[in-house]
PDB file of C-alpha atoms in Angstrom:
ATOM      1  CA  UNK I 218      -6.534   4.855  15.573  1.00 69.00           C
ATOM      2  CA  UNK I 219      -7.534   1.240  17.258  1.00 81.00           C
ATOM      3  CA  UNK I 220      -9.624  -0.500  14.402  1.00 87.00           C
ATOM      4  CA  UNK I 221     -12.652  -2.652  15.307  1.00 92.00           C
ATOM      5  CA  UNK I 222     -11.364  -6.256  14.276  1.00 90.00           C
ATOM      6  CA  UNK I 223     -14.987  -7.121  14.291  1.00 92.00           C
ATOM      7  CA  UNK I 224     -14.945  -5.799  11.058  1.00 95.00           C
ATOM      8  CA  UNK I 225     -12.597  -8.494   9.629  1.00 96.00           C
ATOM      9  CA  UNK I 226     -10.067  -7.532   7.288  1.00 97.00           C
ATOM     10  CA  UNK I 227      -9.479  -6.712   3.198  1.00 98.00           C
ATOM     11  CA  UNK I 228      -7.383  -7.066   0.103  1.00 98.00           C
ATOM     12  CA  UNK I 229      -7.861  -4.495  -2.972  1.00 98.00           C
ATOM     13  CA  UNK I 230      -6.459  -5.357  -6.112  1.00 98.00           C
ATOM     14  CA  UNK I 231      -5.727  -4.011  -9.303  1.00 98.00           C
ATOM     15  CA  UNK I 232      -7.680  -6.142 -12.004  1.00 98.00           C
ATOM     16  CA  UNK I 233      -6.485  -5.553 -15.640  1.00 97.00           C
ATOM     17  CA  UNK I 234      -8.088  -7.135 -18.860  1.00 97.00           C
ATOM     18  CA  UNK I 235     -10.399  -9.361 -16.224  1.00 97.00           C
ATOM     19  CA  UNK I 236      -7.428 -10.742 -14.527  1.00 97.00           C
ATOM     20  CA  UNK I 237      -6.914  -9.537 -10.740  1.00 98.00           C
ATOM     21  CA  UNK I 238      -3.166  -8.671 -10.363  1.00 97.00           C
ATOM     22  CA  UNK I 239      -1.267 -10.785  -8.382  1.00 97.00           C
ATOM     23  CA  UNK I 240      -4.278 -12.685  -6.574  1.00 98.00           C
ATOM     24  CA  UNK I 241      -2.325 -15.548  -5.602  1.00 97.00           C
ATOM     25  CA  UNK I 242       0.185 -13.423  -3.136  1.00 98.00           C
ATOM     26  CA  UNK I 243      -3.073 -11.080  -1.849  1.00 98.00           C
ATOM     27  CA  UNK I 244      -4.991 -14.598  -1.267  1.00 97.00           C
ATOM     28  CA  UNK I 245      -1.906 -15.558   0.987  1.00 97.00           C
ATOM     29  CA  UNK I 246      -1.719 -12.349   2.446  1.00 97.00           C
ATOM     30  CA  UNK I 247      -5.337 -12.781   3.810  1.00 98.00           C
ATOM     31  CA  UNK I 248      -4.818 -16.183   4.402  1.00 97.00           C
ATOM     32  CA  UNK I 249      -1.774 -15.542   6.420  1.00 97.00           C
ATOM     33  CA  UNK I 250      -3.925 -12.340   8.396  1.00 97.00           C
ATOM     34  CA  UNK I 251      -7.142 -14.676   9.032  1.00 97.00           C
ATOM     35  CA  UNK I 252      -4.958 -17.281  10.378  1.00 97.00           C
ATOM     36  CA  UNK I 253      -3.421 -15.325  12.677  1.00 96.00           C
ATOM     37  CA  UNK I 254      -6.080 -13.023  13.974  1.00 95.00           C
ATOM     38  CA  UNK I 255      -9.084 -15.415  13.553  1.00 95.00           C
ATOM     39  CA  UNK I 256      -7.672 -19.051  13.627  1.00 95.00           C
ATOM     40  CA  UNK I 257      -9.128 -19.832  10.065  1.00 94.00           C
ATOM     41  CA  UNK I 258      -8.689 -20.033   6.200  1.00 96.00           C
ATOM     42  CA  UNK I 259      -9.785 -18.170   3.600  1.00 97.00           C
ATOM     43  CA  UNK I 260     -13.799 -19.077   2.896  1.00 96.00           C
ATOM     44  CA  UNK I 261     -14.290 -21.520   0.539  1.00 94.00           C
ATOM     45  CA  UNK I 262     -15.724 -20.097  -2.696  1.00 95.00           C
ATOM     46  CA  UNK I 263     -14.104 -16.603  -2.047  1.00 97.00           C
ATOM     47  CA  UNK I 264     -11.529 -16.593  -4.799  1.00 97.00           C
ATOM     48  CA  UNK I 265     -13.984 -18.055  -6.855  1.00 97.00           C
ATOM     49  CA  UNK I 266     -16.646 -15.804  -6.555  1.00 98.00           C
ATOM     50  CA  UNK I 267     -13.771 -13.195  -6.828  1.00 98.00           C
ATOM     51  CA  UNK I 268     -12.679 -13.812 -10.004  1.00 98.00           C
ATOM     52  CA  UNK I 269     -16.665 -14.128 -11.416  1.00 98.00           C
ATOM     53  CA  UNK I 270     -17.199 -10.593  -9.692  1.00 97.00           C
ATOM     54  CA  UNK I 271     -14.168  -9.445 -12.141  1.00 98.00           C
ATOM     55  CA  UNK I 272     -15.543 -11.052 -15.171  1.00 97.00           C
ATOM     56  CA  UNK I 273     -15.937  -8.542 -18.002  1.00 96.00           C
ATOM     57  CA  UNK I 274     -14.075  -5.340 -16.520  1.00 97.00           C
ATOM     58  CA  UNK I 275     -11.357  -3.773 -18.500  1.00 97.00           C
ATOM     59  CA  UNK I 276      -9.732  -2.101 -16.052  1.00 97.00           C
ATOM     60  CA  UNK I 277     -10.646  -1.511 -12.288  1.00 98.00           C
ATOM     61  CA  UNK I 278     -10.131  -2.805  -8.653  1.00 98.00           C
ATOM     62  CA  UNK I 279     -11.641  -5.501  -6.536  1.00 98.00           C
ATOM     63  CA  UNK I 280     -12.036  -5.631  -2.796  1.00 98.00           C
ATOM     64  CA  UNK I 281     -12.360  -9.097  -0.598  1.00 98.00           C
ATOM     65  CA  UNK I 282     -13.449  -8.493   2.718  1.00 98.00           C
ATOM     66  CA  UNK I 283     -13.899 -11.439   5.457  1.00 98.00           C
ATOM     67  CA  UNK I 284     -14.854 -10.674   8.774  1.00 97.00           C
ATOM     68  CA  UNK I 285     -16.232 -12.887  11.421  1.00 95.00           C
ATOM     69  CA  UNK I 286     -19.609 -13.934  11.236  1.00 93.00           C
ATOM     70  CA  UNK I 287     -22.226 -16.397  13.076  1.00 88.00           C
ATOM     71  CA  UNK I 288     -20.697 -19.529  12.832  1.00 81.00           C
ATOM     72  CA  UNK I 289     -17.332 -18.610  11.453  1.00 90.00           C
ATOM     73  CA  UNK I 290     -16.360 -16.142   8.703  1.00 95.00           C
ATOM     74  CA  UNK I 291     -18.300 -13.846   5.684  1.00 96.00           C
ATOM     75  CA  UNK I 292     -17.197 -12.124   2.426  1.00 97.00           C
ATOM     76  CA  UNK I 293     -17.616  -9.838   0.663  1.00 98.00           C
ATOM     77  CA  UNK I 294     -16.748  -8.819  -2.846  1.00 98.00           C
ATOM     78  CA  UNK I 295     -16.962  -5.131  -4.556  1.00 98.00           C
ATOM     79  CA  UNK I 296     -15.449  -4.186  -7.908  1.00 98.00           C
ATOM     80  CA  UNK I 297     -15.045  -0.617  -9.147  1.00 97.00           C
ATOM     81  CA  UNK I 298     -13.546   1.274 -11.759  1.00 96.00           C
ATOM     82  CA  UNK I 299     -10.168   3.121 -11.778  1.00 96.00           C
ATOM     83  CA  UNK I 300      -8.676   5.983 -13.501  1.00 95.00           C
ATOM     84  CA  UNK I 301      -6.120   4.936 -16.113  1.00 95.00           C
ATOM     85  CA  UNK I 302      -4.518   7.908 -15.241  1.00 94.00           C
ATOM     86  CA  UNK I 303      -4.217   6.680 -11.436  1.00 94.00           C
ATOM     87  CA  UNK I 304      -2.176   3.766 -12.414  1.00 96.00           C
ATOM     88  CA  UNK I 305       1.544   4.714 -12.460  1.00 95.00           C
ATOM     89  CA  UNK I 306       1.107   8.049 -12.154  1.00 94.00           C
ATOM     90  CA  UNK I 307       3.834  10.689 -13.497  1.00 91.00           C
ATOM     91  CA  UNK I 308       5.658  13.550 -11.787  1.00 89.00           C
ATOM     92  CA  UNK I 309       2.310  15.529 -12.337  1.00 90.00           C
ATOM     93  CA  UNK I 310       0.019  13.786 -10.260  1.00 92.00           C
ATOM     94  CA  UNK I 311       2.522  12.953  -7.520  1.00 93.00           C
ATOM     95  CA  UNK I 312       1.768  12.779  -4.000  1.00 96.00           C
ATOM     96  CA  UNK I 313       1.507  15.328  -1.330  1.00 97.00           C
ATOM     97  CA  UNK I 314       2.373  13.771   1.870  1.00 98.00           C
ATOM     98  CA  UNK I 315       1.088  15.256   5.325  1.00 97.00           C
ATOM     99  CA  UNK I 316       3.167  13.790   8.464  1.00 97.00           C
ATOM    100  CA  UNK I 317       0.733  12.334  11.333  1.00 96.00           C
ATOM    101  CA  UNK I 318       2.078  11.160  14.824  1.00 95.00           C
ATOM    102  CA  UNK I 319       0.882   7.940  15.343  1.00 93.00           C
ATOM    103  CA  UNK I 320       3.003   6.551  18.247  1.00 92.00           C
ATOM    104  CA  UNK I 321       0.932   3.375  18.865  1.00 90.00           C
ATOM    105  CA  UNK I 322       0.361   2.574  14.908  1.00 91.00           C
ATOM    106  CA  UNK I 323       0.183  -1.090  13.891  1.00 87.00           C
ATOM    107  CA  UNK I 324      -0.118  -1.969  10.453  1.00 91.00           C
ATOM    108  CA  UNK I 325       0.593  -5.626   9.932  1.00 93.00           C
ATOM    109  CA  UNK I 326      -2.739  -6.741   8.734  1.00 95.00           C
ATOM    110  CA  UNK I 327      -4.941  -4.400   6.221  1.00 96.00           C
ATOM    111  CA  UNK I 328      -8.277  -3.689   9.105  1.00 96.00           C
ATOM    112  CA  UNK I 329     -11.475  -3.531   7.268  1.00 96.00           C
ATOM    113  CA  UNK I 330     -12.318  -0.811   9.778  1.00 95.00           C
ATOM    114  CA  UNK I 331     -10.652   2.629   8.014  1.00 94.00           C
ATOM    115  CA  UNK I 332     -13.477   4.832   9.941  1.00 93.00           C
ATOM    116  CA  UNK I 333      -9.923   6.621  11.573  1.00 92.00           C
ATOM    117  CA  UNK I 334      -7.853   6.879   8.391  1.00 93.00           C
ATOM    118  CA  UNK I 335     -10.600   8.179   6.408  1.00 93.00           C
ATOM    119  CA  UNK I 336     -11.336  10.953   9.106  1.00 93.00           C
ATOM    120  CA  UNK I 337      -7.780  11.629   8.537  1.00 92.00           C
ATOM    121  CA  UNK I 338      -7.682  11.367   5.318  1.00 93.00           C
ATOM    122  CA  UNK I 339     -10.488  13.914   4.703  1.00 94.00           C
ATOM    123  CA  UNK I 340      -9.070  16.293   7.406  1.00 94.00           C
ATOM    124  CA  UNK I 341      -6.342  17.042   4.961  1.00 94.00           C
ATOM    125  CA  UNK I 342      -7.632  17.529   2.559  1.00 92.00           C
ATOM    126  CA  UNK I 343      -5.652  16.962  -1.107  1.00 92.00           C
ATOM    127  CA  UNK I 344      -2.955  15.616   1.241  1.00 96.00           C
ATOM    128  CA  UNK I 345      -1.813  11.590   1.781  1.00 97.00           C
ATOM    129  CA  UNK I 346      -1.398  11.036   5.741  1.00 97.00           C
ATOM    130  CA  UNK I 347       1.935   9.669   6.172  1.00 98.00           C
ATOM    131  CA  UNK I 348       2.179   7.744   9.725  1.00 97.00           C
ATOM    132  CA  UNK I 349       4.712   8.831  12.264  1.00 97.00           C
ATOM    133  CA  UNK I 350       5.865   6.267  14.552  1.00 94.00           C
ATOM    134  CA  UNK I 351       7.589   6.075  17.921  1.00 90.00           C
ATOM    135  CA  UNK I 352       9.940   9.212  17.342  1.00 90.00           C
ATOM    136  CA  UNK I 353       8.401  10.687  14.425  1.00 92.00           C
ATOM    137  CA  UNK I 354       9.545   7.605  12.204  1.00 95.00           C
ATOM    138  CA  UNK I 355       7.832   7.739   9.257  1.00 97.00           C
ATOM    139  CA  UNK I 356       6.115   4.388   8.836  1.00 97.00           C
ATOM    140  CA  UNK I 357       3.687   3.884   5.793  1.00 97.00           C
ATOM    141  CA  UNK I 358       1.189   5.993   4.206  1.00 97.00           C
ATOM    142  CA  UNK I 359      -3.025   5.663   5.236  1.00 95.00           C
ATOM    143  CA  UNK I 360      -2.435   3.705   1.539  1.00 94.00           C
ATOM    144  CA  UNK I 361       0.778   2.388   0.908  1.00 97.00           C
ATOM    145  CA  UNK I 362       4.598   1.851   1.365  1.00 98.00           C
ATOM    146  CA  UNK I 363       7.318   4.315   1.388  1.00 98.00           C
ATOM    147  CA  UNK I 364      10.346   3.842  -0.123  1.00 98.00           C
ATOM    148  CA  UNK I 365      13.547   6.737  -0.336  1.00 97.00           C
ATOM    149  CA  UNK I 366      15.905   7.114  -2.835  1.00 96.00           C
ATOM    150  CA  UNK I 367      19.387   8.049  -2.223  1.00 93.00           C
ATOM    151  CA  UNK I 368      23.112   7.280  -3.575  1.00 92.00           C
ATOM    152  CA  UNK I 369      21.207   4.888  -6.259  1.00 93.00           C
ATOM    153  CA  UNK I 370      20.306   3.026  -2.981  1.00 95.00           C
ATOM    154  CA  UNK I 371      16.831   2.102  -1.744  1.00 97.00           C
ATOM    155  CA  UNK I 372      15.045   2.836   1.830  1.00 97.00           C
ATOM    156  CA  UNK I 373      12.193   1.595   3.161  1.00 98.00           C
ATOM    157  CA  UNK I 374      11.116   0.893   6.886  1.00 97.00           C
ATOM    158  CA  UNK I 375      11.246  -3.023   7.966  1.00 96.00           C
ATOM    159  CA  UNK I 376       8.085  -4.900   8.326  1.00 96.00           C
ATOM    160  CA  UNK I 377       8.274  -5.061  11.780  1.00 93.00           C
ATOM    161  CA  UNK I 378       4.691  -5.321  12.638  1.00 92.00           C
ATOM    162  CA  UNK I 379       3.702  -1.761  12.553  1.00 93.00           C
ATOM    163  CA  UNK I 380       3.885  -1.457   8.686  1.00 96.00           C
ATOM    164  CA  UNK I 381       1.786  -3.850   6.051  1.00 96.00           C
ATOM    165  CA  UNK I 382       3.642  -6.270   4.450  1.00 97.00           C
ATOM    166  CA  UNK I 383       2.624  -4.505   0.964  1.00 97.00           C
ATOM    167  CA  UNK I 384       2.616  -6.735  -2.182  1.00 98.00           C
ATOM    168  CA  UNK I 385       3.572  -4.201  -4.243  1.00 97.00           C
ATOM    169  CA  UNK I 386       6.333  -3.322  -1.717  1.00 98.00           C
ATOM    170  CA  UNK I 387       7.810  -7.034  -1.931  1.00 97.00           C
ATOM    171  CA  UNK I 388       7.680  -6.950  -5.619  1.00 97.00           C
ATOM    172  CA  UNK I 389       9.254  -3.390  -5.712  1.00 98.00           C
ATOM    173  CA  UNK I 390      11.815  -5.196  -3.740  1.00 97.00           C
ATOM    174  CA  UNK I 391      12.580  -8.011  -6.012  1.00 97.00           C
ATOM    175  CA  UNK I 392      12.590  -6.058  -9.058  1.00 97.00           C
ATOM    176  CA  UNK I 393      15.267  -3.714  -7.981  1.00 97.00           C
ATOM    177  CA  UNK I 394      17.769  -6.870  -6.927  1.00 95.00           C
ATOM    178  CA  UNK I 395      17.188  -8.209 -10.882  1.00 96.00           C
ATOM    179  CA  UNK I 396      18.690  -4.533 -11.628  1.00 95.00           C
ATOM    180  CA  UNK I 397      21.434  -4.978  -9.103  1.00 96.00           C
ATOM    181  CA  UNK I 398      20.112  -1.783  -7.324  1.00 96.00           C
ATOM    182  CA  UNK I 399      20.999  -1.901  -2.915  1.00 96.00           C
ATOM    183  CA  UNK I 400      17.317  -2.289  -0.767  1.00 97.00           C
ATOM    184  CA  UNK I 401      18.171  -1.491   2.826  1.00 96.00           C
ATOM    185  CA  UNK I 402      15.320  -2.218   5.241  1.00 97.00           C
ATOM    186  CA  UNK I 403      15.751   0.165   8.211  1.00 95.00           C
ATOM    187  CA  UNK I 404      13.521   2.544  10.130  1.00 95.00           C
ATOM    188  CA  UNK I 405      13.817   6.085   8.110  1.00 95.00           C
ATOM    189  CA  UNK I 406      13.496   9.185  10.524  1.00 95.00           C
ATOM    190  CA  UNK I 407      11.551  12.451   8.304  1.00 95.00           C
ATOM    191  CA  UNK I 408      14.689  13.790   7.435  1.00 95.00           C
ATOM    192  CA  UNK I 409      15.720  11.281   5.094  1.00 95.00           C
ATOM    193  CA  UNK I 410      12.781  11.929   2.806  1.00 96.00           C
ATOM    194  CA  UNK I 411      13.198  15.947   2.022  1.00 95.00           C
ATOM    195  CA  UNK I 412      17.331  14.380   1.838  1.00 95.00           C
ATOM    196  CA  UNK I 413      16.166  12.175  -0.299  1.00 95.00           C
ATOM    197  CA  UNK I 414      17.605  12.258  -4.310  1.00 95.00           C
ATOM    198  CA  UNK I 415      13.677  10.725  -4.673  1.00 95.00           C
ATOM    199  CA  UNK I 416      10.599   9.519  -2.568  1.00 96.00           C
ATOM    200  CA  UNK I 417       8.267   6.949  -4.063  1.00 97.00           C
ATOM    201  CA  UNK I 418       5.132   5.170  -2.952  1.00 98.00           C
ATOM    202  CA  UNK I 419       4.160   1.604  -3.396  1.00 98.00           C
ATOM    203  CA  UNK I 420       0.750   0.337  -3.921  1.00 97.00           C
ATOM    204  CA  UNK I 421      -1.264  -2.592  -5.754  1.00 97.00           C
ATOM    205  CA  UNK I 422      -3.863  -0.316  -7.151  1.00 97.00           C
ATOM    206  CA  UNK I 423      -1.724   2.512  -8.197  1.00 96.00           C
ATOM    207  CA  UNK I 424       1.521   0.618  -8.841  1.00 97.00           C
ATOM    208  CA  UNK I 425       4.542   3.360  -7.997  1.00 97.00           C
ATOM    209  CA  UNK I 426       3.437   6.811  -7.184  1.00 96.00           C
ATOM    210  CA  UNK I 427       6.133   9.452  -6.911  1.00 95.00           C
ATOM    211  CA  UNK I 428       5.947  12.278  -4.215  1.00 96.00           C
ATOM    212  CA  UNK I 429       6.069  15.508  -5.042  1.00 95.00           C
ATOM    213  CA  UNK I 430       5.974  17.400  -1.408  1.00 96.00           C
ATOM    214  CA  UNK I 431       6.083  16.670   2.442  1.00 97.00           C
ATOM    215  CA  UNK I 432       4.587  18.744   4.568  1.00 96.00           C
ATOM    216  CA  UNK I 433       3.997  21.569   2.267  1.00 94.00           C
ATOM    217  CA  UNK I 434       7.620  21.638   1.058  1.00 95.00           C
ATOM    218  CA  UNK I 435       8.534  20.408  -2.352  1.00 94.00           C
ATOM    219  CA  UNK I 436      10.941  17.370  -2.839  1.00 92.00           C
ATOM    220  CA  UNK I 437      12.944  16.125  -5.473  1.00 78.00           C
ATOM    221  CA  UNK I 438      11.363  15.628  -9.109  1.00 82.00           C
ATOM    222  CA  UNK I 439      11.127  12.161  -9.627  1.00 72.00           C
ATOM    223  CA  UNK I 440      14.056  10.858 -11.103  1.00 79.00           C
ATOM    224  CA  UNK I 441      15.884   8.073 -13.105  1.00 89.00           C
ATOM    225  CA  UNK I 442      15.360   5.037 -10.316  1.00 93.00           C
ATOM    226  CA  UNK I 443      11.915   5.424  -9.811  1.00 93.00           C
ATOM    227  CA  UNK I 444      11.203   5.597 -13.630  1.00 91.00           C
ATOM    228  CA  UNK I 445      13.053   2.024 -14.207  1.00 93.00           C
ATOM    229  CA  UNK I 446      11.384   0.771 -11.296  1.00 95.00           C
ATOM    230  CA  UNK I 447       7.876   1.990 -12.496  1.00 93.00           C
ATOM    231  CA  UNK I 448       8.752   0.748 -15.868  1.00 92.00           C
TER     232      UNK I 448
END
């Protein structure tokens, strides 16, 4: 899966009562991407425009996308509605995650271009791809960060370039120091996850997703840790 960078890059977020959450880390997210990959800033007018696109909705999601365009760089904004029921899911509508080698996977900046994760995504069907790495490492999901739960301890790979830096990841992070729970930042290998006393996801749309199988085989219910984190 080699994106086209042509197509620029994106940030989705979750927009509640009008208000796009957590725009200012997302905005320096993309900033930090565009910088790097195209030599520029965010477009002038983006955030505003953003947050006029947003005006009105309830409850939904909001996608900037900048790519490069004649002269420099071009957004583009699209809002759309979201499921309550998505948002902070429970144990019920937990995640099915499907293992995928992807030895070469790079996932430090969010590619516009999903044309291979979506062709993934739809050959399994109900399942979430989750990413293998060098050594069947479990990386990141086509949507999101993984996190493991074991010995009231926290796992999650290390953004080492090949997994997104995920907002909801960092704040996931940061919430579990306030509750004086341990965050260890290593590469996982797929056994830790069916080991694991719980497996969560990490998301800005959907917030903290619990998983309820890998692979076909049924995990842990989700337990007490990822219910105070969620919460």
């Amino acid at each position: 899966m080699h994106p086209d960078p042509g197509k620029g890059i994106f940030e989705t977020m979750l927009v509640v009562e009008e208000q796009p959450v957590e725009l200012d880390a997302h905005t320096a997210r993309l900033g930090a991407s565009l910088q790097t990959l195209f030599g520029a800033a965010v477009p002038v007018g983006a955030r505003d425009d953003l947050l006029a696109k947003v005006s009105g909705v309830p409850l939904g999601r909001v996608r900037l996308t900048v790519a490069p365009a004649s002269g420099g760089l071009a957004y583009a904004i699209a809002v759309a509605d979201v499921d309550r029921a998505a948002v902070f899911p429970g144990w019920e509508s937990g995640v099915a995650l499907r293992g995928v080698p992807a030895p070469d996977w790079a996932g430090g900046h969010k590619w516009a271009d999903r044309s291979g994760l979506e062709r993934l995504e739809a050959s399994l069907g109900d399942a979430v791809p989750l990413l293998l790495g060098e050594g069947g490492a479990p990386l990141e999901t086509s949507r999101a960060n993984v996190f493991a739960v074991r010995g009231g301890a926290l796992t999650t790979p290390p953004l080492d370039g090949r997994v997104l830096p995920g907002i909801a990841r960092a704040r996931t992070i940061e919430i579990a120091a306030t509750l004086g729970i341990d965050v260890r930042e290593r590469n996982l290998v797929l056994a830790d996850l069916p080991a694991a006393d719980e497996v969560f996801l990490t998301g800005s749309v959907r917030g903290i997703e619990p998983v309820r199988s890998l692979n076909g085989a049924e995990l842990e219910p989700r337990g007490d840790l990822t219910a105070r984190l969620a919460t």
